Amino acid sequence: MAFSNWFSRLRSSYKPNKFIQNSFIHSKHTPQSRSLENTVIINSNNSNKQSWRSFLLPIVLAVSGGSFAFHLQKNASLCDAPNHQERVGRIGGKDSTKYVVKGTYKPVPSELIRELKAICQDNMTLDYDERYFHGKPQYSFHKAVNIPDVVVFPRSEDEVSKIVRSCNRHKVPIVPYGGATSIEGHTLSPNGGVCIDMTLMKHVKALHVEDMDVVVEPGIGWMELNEYLAPYGLFFPLDPGPGATIGGMCGTRCSGSLAVRYGTMRDNVINLKAVLADGEVVKTGSRARKSAAGYDLTRLMIGSEGTLGVITEVTLRLQKIPQHSIVAMCNFPTIKDAADVAIAAMLSGIQVSRVELLDEVQVKAVNIANGKDLPEFPTLMFEFIGTEAYTREQTLIVQKIVSEHSGSDFVFAEDAETKKELWKIRKEALYACLAMAPNFEAMTTDVCVPLSQLAGLISKSKEELDASSLLCMVIAHAGDGNFHTVILFDPADEEQRKEAERLNNFMVHAALSMDGTCTGEHGVGTGKVKYLEKELGVENLRAMKKIKAALDPNNIMNPGKLIPPHICF
Amino acid sequence: MAFSNWFSRLRSSYKPNKFIQNSFIHSKHTPQSRSLENTVIINSNNSNKQSWRSFLLPIVLAVSGGSFAFHLQKNASLCDAPNHQERVGRIGGKDSTKYVVKGTYKPVPSELIRELKAICQDNMTLDYDERYFHGKPQYSFHKAVNIPDVVVFPRSEDEVSKIVRSCNRHKVPIVPYGGATSIEGHTLSPNGGVCIDMTLMKHVKALHVEDMDVVVEPGIGWMELNEYLAPYGLFFPLDPGPGATIGGMCGTRCSGSLAVRYGTMRDNVINLKAVLADGEVVKTGSRARKSAAGYDLTRLMIGSEGTLGVITEVTLRLQKIPQHSIVAMCNFPTIKDAADVAIAAMLSGIQVSRVELLDEVQVKAVNIANGKDLPEFPTLMFEFIGTEAYTREQTLIVQKIVSEHSGSDFVFAEDAETKKELWKIRKEALYACLAMAPNFEAMTTDVCVPLSQLAGLISKSKEELDASSLLCMVIAHAGDGNFHTVILFDPADEEQRKEAERLNNFMVHAALSMDGTCTGEHGVGTGKVKYLEKELGVENLRAMKKIKAALDPNNIMNPGKLIPPHICF
């Protein structure tokens, strides 16, 4: 699970209902899609907006600790004003945002604003609240140094193309914006510019049941999509934070707890369309399941975090909803035992659909939050899917492995209600963490290592986490070698923030020393930029920068993200 | 299966034994790798070489129909000679090689030859036979218009880097060369230049049994690798033509009959290293199973056919050798019934490891070649893998589907000998085709469509094939929507060649009209270049060309392949 944070959950809750409810938009190309009319219109005069903004803003400011060094006048005009340069400040720890704060700001020309108005009509805004909302940090440890000057809400690929073409002509930065659940500062606007909010583009354009694929616009959420697909017996098997949209999921190459079975976004996109910096619309491939025709631009766009183009359409590979499933749970004396069992299960050749590991602190948090009485030990949760006979066979194999590794309290469930109850524990783990210290923030780490290294890395990390003064919980997608820790800290206490960053840093360097990665599924954004040279080497980064420069010579596409700015070629 | 052709099989048979036998080379980094010393040395004075070349050359010339329009003096010096420009000729049908024949030829500077000699010492050659062998067409319908001026056999990444750096300085084209089993002209040298034969770089550098991955040099063959892995209970699940090397398989994004279960090369490479045009060595990622760190340069290199870099190391994802397997076979009144069953089996949610379809002509060829008495009807072959109970369960489900679709003669086997005997039918299908007309050549097609379109496309194609005067056989990886036809034609008869090309063209356009691809697994090379604009759109090709130009500004990396030369940006 790529955790949604406290902010994004809040946002998701308080976003105007019309964003949430009008999920499925009828297309004439989609006889099988549901028929609901899109009536969403956003403009700066929208009266609903003020109400939820006025609710949300004090919370945002409270949580951010009031440490914003720049002050924007509410509803001030942003075009061509002489004092805009002054708004570029340096906020946040040097270690977390040192590249972003180097972003420079140039006023957006009024001519561009006029062009955008001509393209988007009422679906754009200069309103401060809206811009602030779109530019705010996802976590306070990735502070905003700026906010967008304009927010546009395109309704079609053609509009996106025109917007991008205009921005390119004026050399004004663009930040694509989806569910904004990403962790690492992907949607920040360090250079101001134009935020392209894609959430109005959420049509299901075509569903091909026989081919088990669906063509969608990028603004649709994965949960909305799965609601749409359920009547057809199909689902899309990635489960990041609840508010995540398909476009954003492509951008960050996300995955989730089912990746051990179905792979990541990389493996589940058949093709996509994207608007490049010059406004050209590129379709990356056909709908065939495999192809050897040309460079893999699909995969190049996936994980490029909006730095190469704005995704406008995605064809996704779907899966059959399994006939049967079993959820199992067990616990272990040490976290190493639990990790060892996860590894042994994977090596046994069986096909699990989920293997999730929770440490004893996490289980304790779950007990407190949900009034449960689970044994407070490192715990593994499995899901097996397939035919009834197959899932039972797999469960027995794993039960045997568990018993050989000091595991106890092995329970499993086949009936829907008990499974739901068991899986709820894992699903609500993050909420349980946050409930442990309601006024604290959560820094979520995301390292991933080769499977053989997982037990060692978790043990090493646990020692460091346990020795820290901060409250830290471990949740791992153990079958992939990917683990998260949730580190709670008081955002008003700089020492605690630094300690959280030190722990994050410790785990990243430990993972890199084990031939692992600084980010298994959350992406680079601004937060992980500083680790890329160590992980990938300067030659790799130079190649990346050459590609970026070739496709985006004016560096307008989400600048300041993913590629370290010191890389030259 | 990406078919190896008649030439490459010959070549594989007659290549000096030392190429074949010294497969596994000990590395100090690989405690688990087998300890066999690499003693391979090639130089232009090698006495063994003449013997196998003298055997092979007459055959090559005979099969190619003696239609080569250029004539190179055997053992002539190739450096700075004034008559090199004259060697650029136009050979082959306009429709198949029109882009390649536009390649221009510039003499290789003698300074470069001296530099290469300093890098490679004896592991390079100017010998005509060797150069001819490396430059010869894979199939006669992709004729050579030139041959390389030099062939080098680097032994290390460092040597590759130095070679490429030198070539870049002199702006001399490079053609990377592996098993040379590719179908679409990938290893042709239309501009002369330097052929980099990677087959000396075939170390297994590290095997990580617990992580189920292996780090290899690109010159190792997939069959050699699987021999190496078998004692560890592991295998690499791609099965293209027998002589294919891992580097070449990355280059063409190949797959094979197991792709329906394990995916293509795209899905089975964890990371790789490549030398870019400026000589820089790029490592594309860590060994973690998933990562969201940076652009997916791994996938960008896979399928780039040597146009972006020379691959020097590959980390491959491995699979457990299954506990149990079942092979099943059945036949149908029409090819549409057979295709419908393949589709229904896939949609049932069961996990087959292979679904192969043979048409009645193919079955007849098998009967003739092997003295068998199989019912000469469209036939499906399945393989199921997993635990004993699971494979039996899956077999029964498919048997039921077969009986519901007019299928008959359903047989299945669990014992090793019978399975081998059954699977041999599929394995030897191509040989059986070729045996039908020993003096003919085979043009192999490679379209792939969304699964729902497969039955329609095969039926449509069969009508056209049956109406043709040529002998044509269908073999499909039906679970992926990918199908091949083997079209036999007399290479000396231009009308037959044209008819074969017409049929190929017909199927490609039919597939493209069904949102399919012109190549499921064989790649673009020179043969499919002309279809890319229709399949991908000019905007896609412009983006590809920008990336190519950014990474290879002098266009030295395998020029004339993959990207249509008329594309401008």
PDB file of C-alpha atoms in Angstrom, chain B residues 350-504:
ATOM      1  CA  ILE B 350      -7.021 -20.887 -15.009  1.00  0.00           C
ATOM      2  CA  GLN B 351      -3.288 -20.525 -15.327  1.00  0.00           C
ATOM      3  CA  VAL B 352      -1.884 -22.413 -18.256  1.00  0.00           C
ATOM      4  CA  SER B 353       1.836 -22.296 -18.883  1.00  0.00           C
ATOM      5  CA  ARG B 354       1.486 -22.917 -22.617  1.00  0.00           C
ATOM      6  CA  VAL B 355      -1.385 -22.839 -25.139  1.00  0.00           C
ATOM      7  CA  GLU B 356      -0.119 -23.580 -28.616  1.00  0.00           C
ATOM      8  CA  LEU B 357      -2.232 -23.865 -31.744  1.00  0.00           C
ATOM      9  CA  LEU B 358      -1.225 -25.733 -34.909  1.00  0.00           C
ATOM     10  CA  ASP B 359      -3.299 -25.729 -38.054  1.00  0.00           C
ATOM     11  CA  GLU B 360      -4.054 -28.870 -40.079  1.00  0.00           C
ATOM     12  CA  VAL B 361      -1.259 -28.148 -42.565  1.00  0.00           C
ATOM     13  CA  GLN B 362       1.222 -27.937 -39.737  1.00  0.00           C
ATOM     14  CA  VAL B 363      -0.037 -31.219 -38.278  1.00  0.00           C
ATOM     15  CA  LYS B 364       0.318 -32.827 -41.691  1.00  0.00           C
ATOM     16  CA  ALA B 365       3.897 -31.578 -41.882  1.00  0.00           C
ATOM     17  CA  VAL B 366       4.576 -33.093 -38.463  1.00  0.00           C
ATOM     18  CA  ASN B 367       3.087 -36.421 -39.569  1.00  0.00           C
ATOM     19  CA  ILE B 368       5.233 -36.499 -42.695  1.00  0.00           C
ATOM     20  CA  ALA B 369       8.430 -35.427 -40.972  1.00  0.00           C
ATOM     21  CA  ASN B 370       8.061 -37.759 -37.999  1.00  0.00           C
ATOM     22  CA  GLY B 371       6.142 -40.680 -39.456  1.00  0.00           C
ATOM     23  CA  LYS B 372       3.215 -39.958 -37.158  1.00  0.00           C
ATOM     24  CA  ASP B 373      -0.482 -40.479 -37.608  1.00  0.00           C
ATOM     25  CA  LEU B 374      -2.003 -37.504 -35.817  1.00  0.00           C
ATOM     26  CA  PRO B 375      -5.497 -36.459 -36.886  1.00  0.00           C
ATOM     27  CA  GLU B 376      -4.910 -33.748 -39.463  1.00  0.00           C
ATOM     28  CA  PHE B 377      -7.127 -31.108 -37.907  1.00  0.00           C
ATOM     29  CA  PRO B 378      -6.477 -27.811 -36.152  1.00  0.00           C
ATOM     30  CA  THR B 379      -4.880 -28.838 -32.885  1.00  0.00           C
ATOM     31  CA  LEU B 380      -4.348 -27.277 -29.475  1.00  0.00           C
ATOM     32  CA  MET B 381      -1.602 -28.228 -27.063  1.00  0.00           C
ATOM     33  CA  PHE B 382      -1.670 -27.176 -23.417  1.00  0.00           C
ATOM     34  CA  GLU B 383       0.792 -27.371 -20.599  1.00  0.00           C
ATOM     35  CA  PHE B 384      -0.269 -27.017 -16.962  1.00  0.00           C
ATOM     36  CA  ILE B 385       2.256 -26.642 -14.152  1.00  0.00           C
ATOM     37  CA  GLY B 386       2.119 -26.523 -10.365  1.00  0.00           C
ATOM     38  CA  THR B 387       1.336 -29.072  -7.715  1.00  0.00           C
ATOM     39  CA  GLU B 388      -0.044 -32.441  -8.793  1.00  0.00           C
ATOM     40  CA  ALA B 389      -3.549 -31.677  -7.545  1.00  0.00           C
ATOM     41  CA  TYR B 390      -3.581 -28.248  -9.140  1.00  0.00           C
ATOM     42  CA  THR B 391      -2.430 -29.372 -12.570  1.00  0.00           C
ATOM     43  CA  ARG B 392      -5.045 -32.144 -12.599  1.00  0.00           C
ATOM     44  CA  GLU B 393      -7.748 -29.706 -11.567  1.00  0.00           C
ATOM     45  CA  GLN B 394      -6.731 -27.317 -14.350  1.00  0.00           C
ATOM     46  CA  THR B 395      -6.629 -30.135 -16.902  1.00  0.00           C
ATOM     47  CA  LEU B 396     -10.179 -31.185 -16.044  1.00  0.00           C
ATOM     48  CA  ILE B 397     -11.459 -27.614 -16.388  1.00  0.00           C
ATOM     49  CA  VAL B 398      -9.902 -27.306 -19.829  1.00  0.00           C
ATOM     50  CA  GLN B 399     -11.133 -30.760 -20.881  1.00  0.00           C
ATOM     51  CA  LYS B 400     -14.667 -29.574 -20.085  1.00  0.00           C
ATOM     52  CA  ILE B 401     -14.192 -26.395 -22.156  1.00  0.00           C
ATOM     53  CA  VAL B 402     -12.831 -28.469 -25.044  1.00  0.00           C
ATOM     54  CA  SER B 403     -15.803 -30.831 -24.998  1.00  0.00           C
ATOM     55  CA  GLU B 404     -18.175 -27.841 -25.077  1.00  0.00           C
ATOM     56  CA  HIS B 405     -16.496 -26.549 -28.276  1.00  0.00           C
ATOM     57  CA  SER B 406     -16.605 -29.607 -30.567  1.00  0.00           C
ATOM     58  CA  GLY B 407     -13.137 -30.694 -29.506  1.00  0.00           C
ATOM     59  CA  SER B 408     -12.117 -34.329 -29.791  1.00  0.00           C
ATOM     60  CA  ASP B 409      -9.257 -36.753 -29.157  1.00  0.00           C
ATOM     61  CA  PHE B 410      -8.406 -35.048 -25.846  1.00  0.00           C
ATOM     62  CA  VAL B 411      -5.290 -36.749 -24.536  1.00  0.00           C
ATOM     63  CA  PHE B 412      -3.064 -35.770 -21.673  1.00  0.00           C
ATOM     64  CA  ALA B 413       0.105 -37.087 -20.172  1.00  0.00           C
ATOM     65  CA  GLU B 414       1.780 -36.886 -16.791  1.00  0.00           C
ATOM     66  CA  ASP B 415       4.725 -39.262 -17.208  1.00  0.00           C
ATOM     67  CA  ALA B 416       7.934 -37.699 -18.417  1.00  0.00           C
ATOM     68  CA  GLU B 417       8.380 -39.843 -21.519  1.00  0.00           C
ATOM     69  CA  THR B 418       4.900 -39.323 -22.948  1.00  0.00           C
ATOM     70  CA  LYS B 419       5.012 -35.612 -22.205  1.00  0.00           C
ATOM     71  CA  LYS B 420       8.319 -35.351 -23.995  1.00  0.00           C
ATOM     72  CA  GLU B 421       6.915 -37.239 -26.956  1.00  0.00           C
ATOM     73  CA  LEU B 422       3.839 -35.002 -27.133  1.00  0.00           C
ATOM     74  CA  TRP B 423       5.724 -31.759 -26.719  1.00  0.00           C
ATOM     75  CA  LYS B 424       8.245 -32.834 -29.348  1.00  0.00           C
ATOM     76  CA  ILE B 425       5.474 -32.358 -31.900  1.00  0.00           C
ATOM     77  CA  ARG B 426       5.299 -28.666 -31.152  1.00  0.00           C
ATOM     78  CA  LYS B 427       9.023 -28.264 -30.726  1.00  0.00           C
ATOM     79  CA  GLU B 428       9.799 -29.706 -34.108  1.00  0.00           C
ATOM     80  CA  ALA B 429       7.007 -27.996 -35.986  1.00  0.00           C
ATOM     81  CA  LEU B 430       9.301 -25.571 -37.783  1.00  0.00           C
ATOM     82  CA  TYR B 431      11.687 -28.315 -38.823  1.00  0.00           C
ATOM     83  CA  ALA B 432       8.720 -30.257 -40.118  1.00  0.00           C
ATOM     84  CA  CYS B 433       7.637 -27.215 -42.135  1.00  0.00           C
ATOM     85  CA  LEU B 434      11.050 -26.824 -43.684  1.00  0.00           C
ATOM     86  CA  ALA B 435      11.189 -30.511 -44.503  1.00  0.00           C
ATOM     87  CA  MET B 436       8.059 -30.110 -46.621  1.00  0.00           C
ATOM     88  CA  ALA B 437      10.077 -28.242 -49.274  1.00  0.00           C
ATOM     89  CA  PRO B 438      13.774 -28.685 -48.627  1.00  0.00           C
ATOM     90  CA  ASN B 439      15.000 -26.161 -51.168  1.00  0.00           C
ATOM     91  CA  PHE B 440      12.563 -23.474 -50.180  1.00  0.00           C
ATOM     92  CA  GLU B 441      12.929 -20.681 -47.703  1.00  0.00           C
ATOM     93  CA  ALA B 442      10.566 -19.853 -44.876  1.00  0.00           C
ATOM     94  CA  MET B 443       9.119 -16.414 -44.287  1.00  0.00           C
ATOM     95  CA  THR B 444       7.844 -16.302 -40.731  1.00  0.00           C
ATOM     96  CA  THR B 445       5.173 -13.809 -39.771  1.00  0.00           C
ATOM     97  CA  ASP B 446       4.576 -12.553 -36.220  1.00  0.00           C
ATOM     98  CA  VAL B 447       1.394 -10.577 -35.642  1.00  0.00           C
ATOM     99  CA  CYS B 448      -0.278 -10.282 -32.242  1.00  0.00           C
ATOM    100  CA  VAL B 449      -3.780  -9.030 -31.442  1.00  0.00           C
ATOM    101  CA  PRO B 450      -6.059  -8.628 -28.423  1.00  0.00           C
ATOM    102  CA  LEU B 451      -7.306 -12.086 -27.497  1.00  0.00           C
ATOM    103  CA  SER B 452     -10.889 -11.416 -28.588  1.00  0.00           C
ATOM    104  CA  GLN B 453      -9.637 -10.783 -32.120  1.00  0.00           C
ATOM    105  CA  LEU B 454      -7.493 -13.890 -32.440  1.00  0.00           C
ATOM    106  CA  ALA B 455     -10.096 -16.296 -33.794  1.00  0.00           C
ATOM    107  CA  GLY B 456     -11.260 -13.723 -36.333  1.00  0.00           C
ATOM    108  CA  LEU B 457      -7.764 -12.883 -37.459  1.00  0.00           C
ATOM    109  CA  ILE B 458      -6.695 -16.509 -37.782  1.00  0.00           C
ATOM    110  CA  SER B 459      -9.835 -17.366 -39.759  1.00  0.00           C
ATOM    111  CA  LYS B 460      -9.345 -14.374 -42.050  1.00  0.00           C
ATOM    112  CA  SER B 461      -5.680 -15.185 -42.511  1.00  0.00           C
ATOM    113  CA  LYS B 462      -6.355 -18.872 -43.133  1.00  0.00           C
ATOM    114  CA  GLU B 463      -8.715 -18.007 -45.988  1.00  0.00           C
ATOM    115  CA  GLU B 464      -6.003 -15.915 -47.584  1.00  0.00           C
ATOM    116  CA  LEU B 465      -3.289 -18.484 -46.931  1.00  0.00           C
ATOM    117  CA  ASP B 466      -5.380 -21.378 -48.238  1.00  0.00           C
ATOM    118  CA  ALA B 467      -6.166 -19.422 -51.402  1.00  0.00           C
ATOM    119  CA  SER B 468      -2.485 -18.785 -52.043  1.00  0.00           C
ATOM    120  CA  SER B 469      -0.330 -20.964 -54.265  1.00  0.00           C
ATOM    121  CA  LEU B 470       2.284 -21.128 -51.505  1.00  0.00           C
ATOM    122  CA  LEU B 471       2.470 -23.697 -48.758  1.00  0.00           C
ATOM    123  CA  CYS B 472       1.642 -21.976 -45.461  1.00  0.00           C
ATOM    124  CA  MET B 473       1.385 -23.306 -41.927  1.00  0.00           C
ATOM    125  CA  VAL B 474       0.014 -21.658 -38.796  1.00  0.00           C
ATOM    126  CA  ILE B 475       1.577 -21.937 -35.338  1.00  0.00           C
ATOM    127  CA  ALA B 476       0.179 -19.691 -32.631  1.00  0.00           C
ATOM    128  CA  HIS B 477       0.972 -18.811 -29.047  1.00  0.00           C
ATOM    129  CA  ALA B 478      -2.777 -18.659 -28.718  1.00  0.00           C
ATOM    130  CA  GLY B 479      -2.904 -17.556 -25.076  1.00  0.00           C
ATOM    131  CA  ASP B 480      -1.160 -14.289 -25.948  1.00  0.00           C
ATOM    132  CA  GLY B 481      -3.006 -13.565 -29.192  1.00  0.00           C
ATOM    133  CA  ASN B 482       0.301 -14.024 -31.020  1.00  0.00           C
ATOM    134  CA  PHE B 483       0.480 -16.150 -34.131  1.00  0.00           C
ATOM    135  CA  HIS B 484       3.069 -17.075 -36.693  1.00  0.00           C
ATOM    136  CA  THR B 485       2.673 -18.432 -40.147  1.00  0.00           C
ATOM    137  CA  VAL B 486       5.500 -20.149 -41.915  1.00  0.00           C
ATOM    138  CA  ILE B 487       5.263 -19.363 -45.614  1.00  0.00           C
ATOM    139  CA  LEU B 488       7.453 -21.505 -47.824  1.00  0.00           C
ATOM    140  CA  PHE B 489       8.687 -20.057 -51.094  1.00  0.00           C
ATOM    141  CA  ASP B 490      11.310 -20.689 -53.715  1.00  0.00           C
ATOM    142  CA  PRO B 491      13.964 -18.012 -53.197  1.00  0.00           C
ATOM    143  CA  ALA B 492      14.884 -18.163 -56.885  1.00  0.00           C
ATOM    144  CA  ASP B 493      11.331 -17.289 -57.893  1.00  0.00           C
ATOM    145  CA  GLU B 494      10.649 -13.561 -57.501  1.00  0.00           C
ATOM    146  CA  GLU B 495       6.891 -14.078 -57.924  1.00  0.00           C
ATOM    147  CA  GLN B 496       6.806 -16.497 -55.006  1.00  0.00           C
ATOM    148  CA  ARG B 497       8.800 -14.095 -52.865  1.00  0.00           C
ATOM    149  CA  LYS B 498       6.369 -11.324 -53.707  1.00  0.00           C
ATOM    150  CA  GLU B 499       3.420 -13.562 -52.881  1.00  0.00           C
ATOM    151  CA  ALA B 500       4.982 -14.431 -49.519  1.00  0.00           C
ATOM    152  CA  GLU B 501       5.460 -10.738 -48.815  1.00  0.00           C
ATOM    153  CA  ARG B 502       1.877 -10.020 -49.885  1.00  0.00           C
ATOM    154  CA  LEU B 503       0.566 -12.576 -47.402  1.00  0.00           C
ATOM    155  CA  ASN B 504       2.774 -11.212 -44.631  1.00  0.00           C
TER     156      ASN B 504
END
